[in-house]
Coordinates of C-alpha atoms in Angstrom, one line a residue:
X1 CA 28.7 11.6 23.1
X2 CA 30.9 14.2 20.7
X3 CA 32.8 11.6 19.5
X4 CA 32.6 8.1 18.4
X5 CA 35.7 7.3 15.8
X6 CA 38.5 9.3 14.6
X7 CA 38.1 8.2 11.3
X8 CA 39.2 5.3 9.0
X9 CA 42.2 2.9 10.6
X10 CA 44.1 4.7 7.1
X11 CA 43.1 7.9 7.7
X12 CA 44.7 7.2 11.8
X13 CA 47.6 5.7 10.1
X14 CA 48.4 8.4 7.8
X15 CA 47.8 11.0 10.7
X16 CA 50.4 9.4 13.1
X17 CA 52.6 9.4 9.8
X18 CA 52.3 12.8 8.9
X19 CA 53.0 14.5 12.7
X20 CA 56.0 11.9 12.8
X21 CA 57.9 13.6 9.6
X22 CA 57.1 16.7 10.8
X23 CA 59.0 16.2 14.1
X24 CA 61.4 14.2 12.5
X25 CA 62.1 16.8 9.3
X26 CA 62.5 19.7 12.8
X27 CA 65.0 17.6 14.9
X28 CA 66.1 15.0 13.2
X29 CA 65.7 12.4 15.8
X30 CA 63.2 9.1 15.0
X31 CA 62.8 8.0 19.3
X32 CA 62.3 12.1 20.3
X33 CA 60.0 12.5 17.0
X34 CA 57.9 9.2 18.3
X35 CA 58.2 11.2 22.0
X36 CA 56.9 14.1 20.5
X37 CA 53.9 12.6 19.0
X38 CA 53.2 10.9 21.9
X39 CA 53.3 13.8 23.7
X40 CA 51.0 15.6 20.8
X41 CA 48.0 13.1 21.3
X42 CA 48.4 13.4 25.1
X43 CA 47.9 17.0 25.1
X44 CA 44.7 16.2 22.3
X45 CA 43.4 13.2 25.1
X46 CA 43.3 16.1 27.8
X47 CA 41.3 18.2 26.4
X48 CA 37.4 17.6 27.2
X49 CA 34.7 16.3 24.8
X50 CA 33.6 20.2 24.0
X51 CA 37.3 21.6 23.2
X52 CA 37.9 18.3 21.5
X53 CA 33.9 18.9 19.5
X54 CA 35.3 22.7 19.2
X55 CA 38.5 21.5 16.6
X56 CA 37.6 21.3 12.9
X57 CA 40.1 19.8 11.5
X58 CA 41.7 18.1 14.0
X59 CA 45.1 17.3 11.7
X60 CA 45.4 20.7 12.1
X61 CA 45.4 21.0 15.5
X62 CA 47.7 18.5 16.0
X63 CA 50.4 19.3 13.2
X64 CA 50.5 23.0 15.0
X65 CA 51.2 21.5 18.5
X66 CA 53.6 19.0 17.1
X67 CA 55.4 22.0 15.2
X68 CA 55.1 24.1 18.5
X69 CA 56.7 21.2 20.7
X70 CA 59.6 20.9 18.3
X71 CA 59.9 25.3 18.5
X72 CA 60.0 24.7 22.1
X73 CA 63.0 21.9 21.9
X74 CA 64.8 24.3 19.6
X75 CA 65.0 27.3 20.8
X76 CA 65.1 25.9 24.7
X77 CA 68.9 26.0 25.9
X78 CA 70.1 22.0 26.7
X79 CA 69.2 20.0 28.4
X80 CA 65.9 21.9 29.5
X81 CA 63.7 19.7 28.1
X82 CA 59.8 20.3 27.2
X83 CA 57.1 19.6 29.6
X84 CA 55.9 15.3 28.5
X85 CA 59.1 15.2 26.2
X86 CA 62.5 14.2 27.7
X87 CA 65.9 14.8 25.9
X88 CA 66.6 11.6 24.4
X89 CA 69.8 11.3 26.3
X90 CA 68.3 10.7 29.3
X91 CA 66.2 7.7 28.1
X92 CA 62.8 8.4 30.1
X93 CA 60.2 6.1 30.9
X94 CA 57.7 6.3 28.0
X95 CA 54.6 8.9 28.5
X96 CA 51.7 6.8 29.8
X97 CA 48.8 6.1 27.3
X98 CA 45.7 8.3 27.8
X99 CA 43.5 5.3 29.4
X100 CA 44.5 1.6 30.4
X101 CA 44.9 -0.7 27.7
X102 CA 42.3 -2.7 26.6
X103 CA 44.0 -5.4 25.4
X104 CA 48.1 -6.8 25.4
X105 CA 48.8 -8.1 21.8
X106 CA 51.8 -10.8 22.9
X107 CA 51.6 -13.3 20.0
X108 CA 55.0 -15.4 21.9
X109 CA 53.9 -15.4 25.5
X110 CA 49.2 -15.0 25.3
X111 CA 48.0 -14.0 28.5
X112 CA 44.3 -15.3 29.5
X113 CA 41.1 -13.5 28.5
X114 CA 38.8 -15.2 30.4
X115 CA 35.6 -15.8 28.1
X116 CA 33.8 -18.7 28.8
X117 CA 35.6 -22.3 29.3
X118 CA 38.3 -23.5 27.2
X119 CA 36.8 -26.6 26.3
X120 CA 37.9 -27.7 22.9
X121 CA 34.1 -27.2 21.8
X122 CA 34.2 -23.6 23.0
X123 CA 37.0 -22.9 21.4
X124 CA 36.6 -24.5 18.0
X125 CA 33.0 -22.6 18.3
X126 CA 35.0 -19.0 19.2
X127 CA 36.9 -20.2 16.1
X128 CA 34.3 -19.9 13.5
X129 CA 32.8 -16.9 14.9
X130 CA 35.8 -14.7 14.6
X131 CA 36.1 -16.1 10.6
X132 CA 32.1 -15.4 10.2
X133 CA 32.9 -11.9 11.6
X134 CA 36.0 -12.0 9.3
X135 CA 34.6 -12.7 6.7
X136 CA 31.5 -10.5 6.9
X137 CA 33.5 -7.3 8.1
X138 CA 36.2 -7.5 5.0
X139 CA 32.4 -7.3 3.0
X140 CA 31.4 -4.2 4.4
X141 CA 28.1 -5.3 5.1
X142 CA 26.4 -3.9 8.8
X143 CA 23.4 -5.8 8.1
X144 CA 25.0 -9.2 8.6
X145 CA 27.5 -7.8 11.0
X146 CA 25.0 -7.0 13.8
X147 CA 23.6 -10.5 13.1
X148 CA 26.7 -12.5 14.9
X149 CA 26.9 -9.5 17.6
X150 CA 24.8 -10.0 20.3
X151 CA 22.8 -7.2 21.3
X152 CA 25.0 -5.5 23.9
X153 CA 28.0 -6.0 22.6
X154 CA 30.7 -3.7 23.3
X155 CA 33.9 -2.7 21.1
X156 CA 36.9 -0.9 22.6
X157 CA 39.6 0.4 20.6
X158 CA 43.2 0.5 22.5
X159 CA 45.7 3.7 20.6
X160 CA 47.2 4.0 23.5
X161 CA 47.7 7.7 23.0
X162 CA 50.4 7.8 20.3
X163 CA 47.2 7.8 17.5
X164 CA 43.8 9.4 17.5
X165 CA 41.9 6.5 18.2
X166 CA 38.1 6.6 19.7
X167 CA 38.0 7.9 23.1
X168 CA 35.0 6.5 24.7
X169 CA 34.0 2.1 24.1
X170 CA 31.4 1.9 21.6
X171 CA 27.9 -0.3 23.0
X172 CA 25.4 -1.8 21.3
X173 CA 25.4 -4.3 18.2
X174 CA 24.2 -1.1 15.7
X175 CA 26.9 1.3 17.1
X176 CA 29.4 -1.5 17.2
X177 CA 29.0 -3.4 13.7
X178 CA 28.9 0.2 12.3
X179 CA 32.0 1.3 14.2
X180 CA 33.8 -2.1 13.1
X181 CA 33.1 -1.5 9.5
X182 CA 34.3 2.2 8.9
X183 CA 37.0 2.0 10.7
X184 CA 38.7 -1.3 9.4
X185 CA 37.0 -2.2 5.7
X186 CA 38.3 -1.1 3.0
X187 CA 41.9 -0.5 3.7
X188 CA 43.7 -0.6 0.6
X189 CA 46.6 -3.1 0.9
X190 CA 46.1 -4.7 3.9
X191 CA 46.0 -8.2 4.7
X192 CA 44.2 -9.5 7.1
X193 CA 45.2 -13.5 9.3
X194 CA 43.0 -15.8 11.8
X195 CA 45.9 -16.3 14.4
X196 CA 45.7 -17.0 18.3
X197 CA 45.1 -14.0 20.5
X198 CA 45.4 -14.3 23.4
X199 CA 44.6 -17.9 23.5
X200 CA 41.3 -18.2 21.1
X201 CA 41.1 -17.3 17.4
X202 CA 41.5 -13.5 17.3
X203 CA 42.0 -11.7 13.6
X204 CA 45.7 -9.7 12.8
X205 CA 45.9 -6.9 10.1
X206 CA 49.2 -6.1 8.4
X207 CA 50.6 -3.7 5.8
X208 CA 53.7 -4.5 4.0
X209 CA 54.5 -7.1 6.4
X210 CA 54.2 -4.4 9.7
X211 CA 50.8 -5.1 11.7
X212 CA 48.5 -1.9 12.3
X213 CA 45.7 -3.5 14.3
X214 CA 45.5 -6.3 16.2
X215 CA 41.5 -7.4 17.3
X216 CA 40.7 -9.9 19.7
X217 CA 36.8 -11.0 20.7
X218 CA 34.6 -12.5 23.3
X219 CA 32.4 -14.9 22.1
X220 CA 28.8 -16.0 23.9
X221 CA 27.5 -19.2 22.1
X222 CA 27.6 -18.0 18.3
X223 CA 27.5 -14.2 18.8
X224 CA 30.7 -11.9 19.5
X225 CA 30.1 -10.1 23.3
X226 CA 32.8 -8.0 23.1
X227 CA 35.8 -6.8 20.6
X228 CA 39.1 -5.8 21.6
X229 CA 40.8 -3.6 18.6
X230 CA 44.4 -3.1 19.9
X231 CA 45.5 0.4 17.5
X232 CA 48.8 1.3 19.9
X233 CA 52.1 0.7 17.7
X234 CA 54.2 -0.3 20.7
X235 CA 52.0 -3.1 21.7
X236 CA 51.8 -4.4 18.0
X237 CA 55.7 -4.6 17.6
X238 CA 55.9 -8.1 18.0
X239 CA 53.0 -8.8 15.3
X240 CA 55.4 -7.4 12.8
X241 CA 56.1 -9.8 10.1
X242 CA 59.2 -9.5 7.8
X243 CA 58.4 -9.4 3.6
X244 CA 59.9 -12.5 1.9
X245 CA 63.5 -11.6 0.2
X246 CA 62.9 -10.8 -3.4
X247 CA 64.7 -13.3 -6.0
X248 CA 66.9 -11.2 -8.3
X249 CA 68.8 -13.4 -11.5

């Protein structure tokens, strides 16, 4: 398999921010900039694995594509749209994700994720395992994390086509442990909290009050069998938290 990870969470967020800034500088519209970046990533995901593998600097390729879309829009007589990016006054439906989302993060309206029994004892065990997972992952200890994972564990990251997340699920305790540590550990300025995700304990990562990832897990006994990592900015909006106001004298 050619691609497992597209880099750390910080690298993915910085890449997306870079593309947003280019589109915003060229066109001056935040909603349109977001759609241009989504179309840029859509074009990335339409490449096959061999084509993506041949791109030695993905960020440079994405920058060129985003800039090209902006130039097409600037050169086109209104209201002719670039394929996949409609003019903002038409208020189109969003471009679909590169693949179906694995998990919907809705803190105010959790949806059931059928993982074992909902018995209070099972929920308490789930909570214990997730908190232990977070503790070990925070230390970046791949070996200890592997011990918490079932041998056939799976990890799926959902970028919703809005950033360069991993294309394929990751299988096996060794691969999942390495993937999770590489993706999520050591992100400067990131706050990690245990919160209810789809009715069971999960993890929310925030930077300056803005959710950058929500992690849900399936647990069987004392082992994690599946890790679902939501990275799609649209799905993360309900998890944002306002920063406390500073007191001035």
